[in-house]
PDB file of C-alpha atoms in Angstrom:
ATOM      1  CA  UNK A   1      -7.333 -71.148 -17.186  1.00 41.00           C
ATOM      2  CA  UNK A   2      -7.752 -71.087 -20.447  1.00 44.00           C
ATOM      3  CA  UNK A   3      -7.863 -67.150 -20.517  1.00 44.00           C
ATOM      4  CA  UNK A   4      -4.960 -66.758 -18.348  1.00 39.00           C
ATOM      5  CA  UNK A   5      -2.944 -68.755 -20.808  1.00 35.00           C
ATOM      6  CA  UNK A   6      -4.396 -66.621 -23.651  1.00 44.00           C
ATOM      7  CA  UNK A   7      -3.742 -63.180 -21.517  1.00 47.00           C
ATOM      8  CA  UNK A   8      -0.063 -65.025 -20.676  1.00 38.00           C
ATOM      9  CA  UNK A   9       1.197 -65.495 -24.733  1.00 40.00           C
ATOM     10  CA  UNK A  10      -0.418 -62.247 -25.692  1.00 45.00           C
ATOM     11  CA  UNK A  11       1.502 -60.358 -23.383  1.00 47.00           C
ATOM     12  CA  UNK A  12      -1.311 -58.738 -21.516  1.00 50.00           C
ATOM     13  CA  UNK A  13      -0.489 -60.144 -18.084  1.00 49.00           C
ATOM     14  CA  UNK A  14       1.499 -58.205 -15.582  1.00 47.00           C
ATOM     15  CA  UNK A  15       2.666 -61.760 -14.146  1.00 43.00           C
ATOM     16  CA  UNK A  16       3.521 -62.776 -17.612  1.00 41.00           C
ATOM     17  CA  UNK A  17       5.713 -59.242 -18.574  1.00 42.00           C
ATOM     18  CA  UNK A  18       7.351 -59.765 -15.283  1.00 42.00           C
ATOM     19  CA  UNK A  19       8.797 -63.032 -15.681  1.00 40.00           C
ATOM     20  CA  UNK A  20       9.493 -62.060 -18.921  1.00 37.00           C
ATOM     21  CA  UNK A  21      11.404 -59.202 -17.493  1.00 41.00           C
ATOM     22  CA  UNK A  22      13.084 -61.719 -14.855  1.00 38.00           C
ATOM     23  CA  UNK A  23      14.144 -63.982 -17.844  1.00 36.00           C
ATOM     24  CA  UNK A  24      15.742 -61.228 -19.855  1.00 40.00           C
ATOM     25  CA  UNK A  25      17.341 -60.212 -16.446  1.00 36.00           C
ATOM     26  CA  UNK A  26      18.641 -63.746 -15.303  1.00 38.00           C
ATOM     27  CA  UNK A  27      19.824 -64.130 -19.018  1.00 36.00           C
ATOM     28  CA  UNK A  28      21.903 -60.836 -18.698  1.00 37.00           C
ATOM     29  CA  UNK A  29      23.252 -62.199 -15.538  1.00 37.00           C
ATOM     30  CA  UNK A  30      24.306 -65.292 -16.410  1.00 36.00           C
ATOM     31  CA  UNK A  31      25.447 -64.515 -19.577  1.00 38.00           C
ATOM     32  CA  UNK A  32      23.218 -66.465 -21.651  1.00 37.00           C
ATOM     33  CA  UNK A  33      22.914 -64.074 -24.822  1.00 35.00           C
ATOM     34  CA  UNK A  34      26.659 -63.782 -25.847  1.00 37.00           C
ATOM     35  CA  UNK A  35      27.372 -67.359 -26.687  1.00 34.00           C
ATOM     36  CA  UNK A  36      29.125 -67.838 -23.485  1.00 34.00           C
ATOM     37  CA  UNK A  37      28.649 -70.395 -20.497  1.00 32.00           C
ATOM     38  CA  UNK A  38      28.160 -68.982 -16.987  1.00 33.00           C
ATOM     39  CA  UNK A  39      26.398 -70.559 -14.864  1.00 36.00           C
ATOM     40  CA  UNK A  40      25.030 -68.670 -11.317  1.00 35.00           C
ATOM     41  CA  UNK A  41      27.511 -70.263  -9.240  1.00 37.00           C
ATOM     42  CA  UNK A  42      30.266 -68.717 -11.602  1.00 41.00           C
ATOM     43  CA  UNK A  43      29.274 -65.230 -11.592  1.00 40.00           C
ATOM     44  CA  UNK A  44      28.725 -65.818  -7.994  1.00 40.00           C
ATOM     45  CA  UNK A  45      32.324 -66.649  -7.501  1.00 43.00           C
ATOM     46  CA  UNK A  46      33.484 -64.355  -9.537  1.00 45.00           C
ATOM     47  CA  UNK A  47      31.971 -61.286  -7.329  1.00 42.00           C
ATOM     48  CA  UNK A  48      32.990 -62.912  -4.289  1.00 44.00           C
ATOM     49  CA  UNK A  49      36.927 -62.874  -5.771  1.00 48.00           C
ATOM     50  CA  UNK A  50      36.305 -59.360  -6.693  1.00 45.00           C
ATOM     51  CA  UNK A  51      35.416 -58.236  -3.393  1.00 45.00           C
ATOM     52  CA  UNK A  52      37.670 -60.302  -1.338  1.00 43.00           C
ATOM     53  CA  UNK A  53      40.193 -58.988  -3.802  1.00 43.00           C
ATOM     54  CA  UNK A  54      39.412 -55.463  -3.297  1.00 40.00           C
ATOM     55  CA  UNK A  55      39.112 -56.410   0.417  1.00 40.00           C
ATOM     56  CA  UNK A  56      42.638 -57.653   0.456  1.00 40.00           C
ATOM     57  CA  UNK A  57      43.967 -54.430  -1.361  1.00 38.00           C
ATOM     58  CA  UNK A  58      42.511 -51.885   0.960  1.00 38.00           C
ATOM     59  CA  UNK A  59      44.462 -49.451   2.768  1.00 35.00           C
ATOM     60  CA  UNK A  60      44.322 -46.981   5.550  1.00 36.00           C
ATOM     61  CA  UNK A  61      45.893 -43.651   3.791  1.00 36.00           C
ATOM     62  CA  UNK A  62      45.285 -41.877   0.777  1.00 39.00           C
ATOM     63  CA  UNK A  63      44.299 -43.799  -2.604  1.00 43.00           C
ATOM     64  CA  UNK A  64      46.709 -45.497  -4.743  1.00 49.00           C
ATOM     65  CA  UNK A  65      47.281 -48.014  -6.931  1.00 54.00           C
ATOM     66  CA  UNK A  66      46.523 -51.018  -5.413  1.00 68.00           C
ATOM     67  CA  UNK A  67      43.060 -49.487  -4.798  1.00 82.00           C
ATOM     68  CA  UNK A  68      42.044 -50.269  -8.251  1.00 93.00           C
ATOM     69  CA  UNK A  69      41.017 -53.393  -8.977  1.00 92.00           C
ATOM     70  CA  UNK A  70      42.478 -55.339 -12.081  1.00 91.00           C
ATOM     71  CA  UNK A  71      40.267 -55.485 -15.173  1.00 93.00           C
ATOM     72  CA  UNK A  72      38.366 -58.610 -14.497  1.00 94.00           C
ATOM     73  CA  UNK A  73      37.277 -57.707 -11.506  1.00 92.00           C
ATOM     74  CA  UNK A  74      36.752 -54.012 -12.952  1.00 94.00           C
ATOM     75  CA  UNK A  75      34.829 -55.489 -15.681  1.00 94.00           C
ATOM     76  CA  UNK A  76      32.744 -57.902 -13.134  1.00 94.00           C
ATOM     77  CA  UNK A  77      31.333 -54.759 -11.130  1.00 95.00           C
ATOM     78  CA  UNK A  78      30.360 -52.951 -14.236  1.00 95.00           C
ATOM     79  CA  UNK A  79      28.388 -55.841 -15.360  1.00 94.00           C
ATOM     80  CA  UNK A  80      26.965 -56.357 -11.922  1.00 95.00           C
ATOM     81  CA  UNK A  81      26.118 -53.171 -11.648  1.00 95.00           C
ATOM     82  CA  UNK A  82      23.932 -52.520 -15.347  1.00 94.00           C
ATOM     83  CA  UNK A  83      22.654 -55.997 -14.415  1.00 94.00           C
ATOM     84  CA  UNK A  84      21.275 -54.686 -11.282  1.00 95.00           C
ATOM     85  CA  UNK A  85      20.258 -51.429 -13.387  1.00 95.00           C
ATOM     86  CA  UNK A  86      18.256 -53.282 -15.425  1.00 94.00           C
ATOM     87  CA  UNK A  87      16.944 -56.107 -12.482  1.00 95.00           C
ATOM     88  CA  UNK A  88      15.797 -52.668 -11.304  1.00 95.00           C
ATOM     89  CA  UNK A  89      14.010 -50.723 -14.433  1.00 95.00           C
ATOM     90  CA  UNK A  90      12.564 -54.584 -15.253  1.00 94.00           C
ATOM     91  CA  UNK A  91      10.681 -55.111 -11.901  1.00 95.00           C
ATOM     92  CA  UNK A  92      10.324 -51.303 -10.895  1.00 95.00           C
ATOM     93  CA  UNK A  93      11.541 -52.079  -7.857  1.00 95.00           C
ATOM     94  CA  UNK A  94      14.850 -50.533  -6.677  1.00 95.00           C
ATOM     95  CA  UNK A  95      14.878 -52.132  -3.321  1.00 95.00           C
ATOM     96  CA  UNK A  96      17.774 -54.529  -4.177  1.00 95.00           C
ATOM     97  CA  UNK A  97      20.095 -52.019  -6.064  1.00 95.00           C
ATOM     98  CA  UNK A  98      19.647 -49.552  -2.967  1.00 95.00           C
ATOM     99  CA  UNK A  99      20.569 -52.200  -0.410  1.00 95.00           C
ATOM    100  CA  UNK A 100      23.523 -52.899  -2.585  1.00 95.00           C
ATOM    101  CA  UNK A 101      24.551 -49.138  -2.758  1.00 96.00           C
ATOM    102  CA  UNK A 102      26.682 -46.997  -0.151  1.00 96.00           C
ATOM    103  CA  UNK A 103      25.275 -46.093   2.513  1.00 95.00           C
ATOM    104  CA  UNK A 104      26.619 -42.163   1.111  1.00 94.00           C
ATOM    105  CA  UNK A 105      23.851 -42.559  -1.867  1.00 95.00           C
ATOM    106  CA  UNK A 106      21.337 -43.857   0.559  1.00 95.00           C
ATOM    107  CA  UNK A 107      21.804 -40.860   2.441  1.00 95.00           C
ATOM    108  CA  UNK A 108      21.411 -38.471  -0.215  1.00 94.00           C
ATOM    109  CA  UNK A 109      18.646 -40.702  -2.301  1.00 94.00           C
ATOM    110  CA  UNK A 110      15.488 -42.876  -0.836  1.00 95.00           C
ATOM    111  CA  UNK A 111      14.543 -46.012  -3.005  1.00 94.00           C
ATOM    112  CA  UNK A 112      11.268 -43.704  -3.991  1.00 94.00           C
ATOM    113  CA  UNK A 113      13.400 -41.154  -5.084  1.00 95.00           C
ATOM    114  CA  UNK A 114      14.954 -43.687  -7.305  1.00 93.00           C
ATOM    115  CA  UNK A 115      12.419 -45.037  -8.569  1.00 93.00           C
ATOM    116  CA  UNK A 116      11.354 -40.968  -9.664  1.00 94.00           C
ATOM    117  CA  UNK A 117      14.603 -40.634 -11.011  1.00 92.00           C
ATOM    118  CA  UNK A 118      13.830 -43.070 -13.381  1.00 93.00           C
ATOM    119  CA  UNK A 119      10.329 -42.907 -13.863  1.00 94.00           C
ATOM    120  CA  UNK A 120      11.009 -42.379 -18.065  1.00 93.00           C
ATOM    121  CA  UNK A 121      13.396 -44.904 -18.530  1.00 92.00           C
ATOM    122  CA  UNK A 122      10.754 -47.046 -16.106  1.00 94.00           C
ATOM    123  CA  UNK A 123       8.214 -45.882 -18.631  1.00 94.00           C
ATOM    124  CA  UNK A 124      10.383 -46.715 -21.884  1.00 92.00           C
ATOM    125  CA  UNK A 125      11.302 -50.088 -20.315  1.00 92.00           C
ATOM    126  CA  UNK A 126      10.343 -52.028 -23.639  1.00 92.00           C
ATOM    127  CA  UNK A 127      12.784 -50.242 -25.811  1.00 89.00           C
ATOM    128  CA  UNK A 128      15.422 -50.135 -22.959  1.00 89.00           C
ATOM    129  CA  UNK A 129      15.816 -54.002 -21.576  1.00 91.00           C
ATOM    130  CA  UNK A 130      16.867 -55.306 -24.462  1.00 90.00           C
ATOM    131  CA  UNK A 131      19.909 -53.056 -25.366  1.00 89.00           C
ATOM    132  CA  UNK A 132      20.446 -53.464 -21.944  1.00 89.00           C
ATOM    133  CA  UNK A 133      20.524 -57.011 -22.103  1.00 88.00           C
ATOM    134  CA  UNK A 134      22.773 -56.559 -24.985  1.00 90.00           C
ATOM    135  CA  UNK A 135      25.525 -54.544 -23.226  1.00 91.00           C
ATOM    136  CA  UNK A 136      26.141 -56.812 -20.206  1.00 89.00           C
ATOM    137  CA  UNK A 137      27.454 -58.957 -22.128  1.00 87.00           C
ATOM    138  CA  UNK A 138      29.611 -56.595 -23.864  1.00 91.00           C
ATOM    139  CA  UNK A 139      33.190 -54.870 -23.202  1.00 92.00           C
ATOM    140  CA  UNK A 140      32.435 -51.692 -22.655  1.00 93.00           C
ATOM    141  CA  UNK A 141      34.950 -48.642 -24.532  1.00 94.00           C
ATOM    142  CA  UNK A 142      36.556 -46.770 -21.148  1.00 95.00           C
ATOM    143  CA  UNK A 143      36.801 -42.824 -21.657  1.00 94.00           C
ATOM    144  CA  UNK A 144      38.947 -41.905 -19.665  1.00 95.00           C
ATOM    145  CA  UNK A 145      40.426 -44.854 -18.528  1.00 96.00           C
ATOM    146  CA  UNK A 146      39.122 -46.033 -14.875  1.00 97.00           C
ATOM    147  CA  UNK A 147      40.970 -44.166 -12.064  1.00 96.00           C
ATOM    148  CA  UNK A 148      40.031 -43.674  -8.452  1.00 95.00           C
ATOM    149  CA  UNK A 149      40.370 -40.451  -6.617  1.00 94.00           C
ATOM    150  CA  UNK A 150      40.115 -39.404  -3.234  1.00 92.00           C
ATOM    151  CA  UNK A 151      38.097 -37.042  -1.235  1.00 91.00           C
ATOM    152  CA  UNK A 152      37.092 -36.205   2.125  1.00 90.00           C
ATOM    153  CA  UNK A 153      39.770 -39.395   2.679  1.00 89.00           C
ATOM    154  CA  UNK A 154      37.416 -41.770   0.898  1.00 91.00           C
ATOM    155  CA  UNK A 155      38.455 -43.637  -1.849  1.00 91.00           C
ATOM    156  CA  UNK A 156      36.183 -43.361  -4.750  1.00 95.00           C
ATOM    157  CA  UNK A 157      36.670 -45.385  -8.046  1.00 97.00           C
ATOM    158  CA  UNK A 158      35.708 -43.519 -11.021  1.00 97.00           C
ATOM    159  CA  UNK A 159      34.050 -45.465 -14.157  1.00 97.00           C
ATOM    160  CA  UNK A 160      33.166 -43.841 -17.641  1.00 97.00           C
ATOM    161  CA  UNK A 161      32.531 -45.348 -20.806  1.00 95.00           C
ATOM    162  CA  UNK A 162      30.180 -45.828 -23.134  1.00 94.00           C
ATOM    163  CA  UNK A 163      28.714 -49.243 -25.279  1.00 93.00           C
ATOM    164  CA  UNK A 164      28.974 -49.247 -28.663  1.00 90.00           C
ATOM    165  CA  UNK A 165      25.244 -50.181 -29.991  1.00 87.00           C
ATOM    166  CA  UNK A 166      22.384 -49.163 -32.509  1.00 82.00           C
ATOM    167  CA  UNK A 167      20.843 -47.201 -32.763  1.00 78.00           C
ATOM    168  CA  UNK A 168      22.706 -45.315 -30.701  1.00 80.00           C
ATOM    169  CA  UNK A 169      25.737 -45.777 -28.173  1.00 87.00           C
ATOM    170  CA  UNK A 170      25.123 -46.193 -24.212  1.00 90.00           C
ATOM    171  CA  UNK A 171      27.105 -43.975 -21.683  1.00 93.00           C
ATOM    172  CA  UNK A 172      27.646 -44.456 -18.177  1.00 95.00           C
ATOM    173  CA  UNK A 173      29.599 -42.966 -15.373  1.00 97.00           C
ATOM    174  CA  UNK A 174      29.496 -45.321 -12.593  1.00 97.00           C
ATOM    175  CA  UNK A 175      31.238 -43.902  -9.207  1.00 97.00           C
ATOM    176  CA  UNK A 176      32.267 -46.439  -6.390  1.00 97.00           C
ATOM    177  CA  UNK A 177      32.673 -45.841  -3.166  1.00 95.00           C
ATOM    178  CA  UNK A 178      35.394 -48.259  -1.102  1.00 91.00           C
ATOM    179  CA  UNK A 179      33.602 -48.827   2.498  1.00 88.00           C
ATOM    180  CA  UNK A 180      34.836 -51.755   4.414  1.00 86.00           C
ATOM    181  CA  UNK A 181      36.870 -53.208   1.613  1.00 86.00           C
ATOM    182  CA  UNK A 182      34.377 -53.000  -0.861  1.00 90.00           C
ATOM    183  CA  UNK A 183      33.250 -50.635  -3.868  1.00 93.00           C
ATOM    184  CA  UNK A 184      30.047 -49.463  -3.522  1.00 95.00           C
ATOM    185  CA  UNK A 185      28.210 -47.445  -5.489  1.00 96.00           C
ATOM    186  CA  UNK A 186      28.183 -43.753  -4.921  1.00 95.00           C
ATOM    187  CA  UNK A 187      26.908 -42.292  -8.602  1.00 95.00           C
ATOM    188  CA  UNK A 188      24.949 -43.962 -11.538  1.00 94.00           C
ATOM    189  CA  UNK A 189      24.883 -41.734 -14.781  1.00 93.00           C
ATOM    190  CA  UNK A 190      23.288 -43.419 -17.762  1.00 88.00           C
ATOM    191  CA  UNK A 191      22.643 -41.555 -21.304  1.00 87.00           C
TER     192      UNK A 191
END
């Protein structure tokens, strides 16, 4: 016992770095680090409304406006999404992003191929989790604004920004795909 403690506060146990990890995760998620009070049940609610809204906006024809969800909810699946991200990168497990995803990206990627995607950033976890844990909770800078698009009579919402943080800013280009009332992701670009 006594060495398992010692192996847990040094840092050398994989059960230790994990729930580490999970902590630094469940933090992001909740929105612990910013100064702000979320609680689980919150941001549960919160992505519920977003895709019941969404749900409630979708139409049968080609994309238009009321295909794009308002900023909060906007906002809410960005954060879910780099929460997931870095859920993902923090247990090196993909499994519950890739259920989450379309089924278009699970036909073009397997959760192996994921996880070989992103065996560097996997690999450069300890640098990574904590800016990541640090942009959650931020407003990302949109460029270009949001906007959805349609092809092959899908409508796909298109996300790029970037987070302003040091060393050096974060940019993403998240693509959604709506299927059954609900964005889903299609693309994840991170750089």
């Amino acid at each position: 016992m006594r060495f398992y403690l010692k192996d847990l506060l040094s840092g050398k146990s994989n059960t230790a770095n994990g729930i580490l990890a999970l902590c630094i995760v469940m933090l992001i998620a909740l929105g612990c680090t910013c100064g702000k009070s979320m609680d689980l049940g919150n941001l549960a609610k919160e992505l519920s409304e977003a895709n019941s809204h969404i749900s409630n906006t979708e139409t049968d024809s080609d994309a238009d406006s009321s295909d794009m969800p308002d900023d909060r909810l906007l906002n809410a699946l960005i954060r879910e999404t780099t929460a997931d991200f870095a859920y993902s990168i923090s247990t090196e497990d993909f499994s519950a992003m890739y259920a989450k995803a379309s089924p278009d990206f699970q036909a073009t990627y397997t959760e192996a191929q994921m996880r070989d995607i992103f065996k560097s950033t996997i690999a450069n976890k300890k640098r990574l989790l904590p800016l990541l844990a640090k942009v959650v909770s931020m407003q990302p800078d949109y460029s270009p604004d949001p906007y959805i698009r349609t092809e092959q009579g899908s409508s796909i919402l298109v996300v790029n920004g970037k987070y302003d943080v040091k060393p050096t800013s974060l940019n993403f280009t998240y693509e959604y795909v709506k299927r059954d009332g609900k964005f889903k992701l299609l693309k994840l670009l991170l750089s």
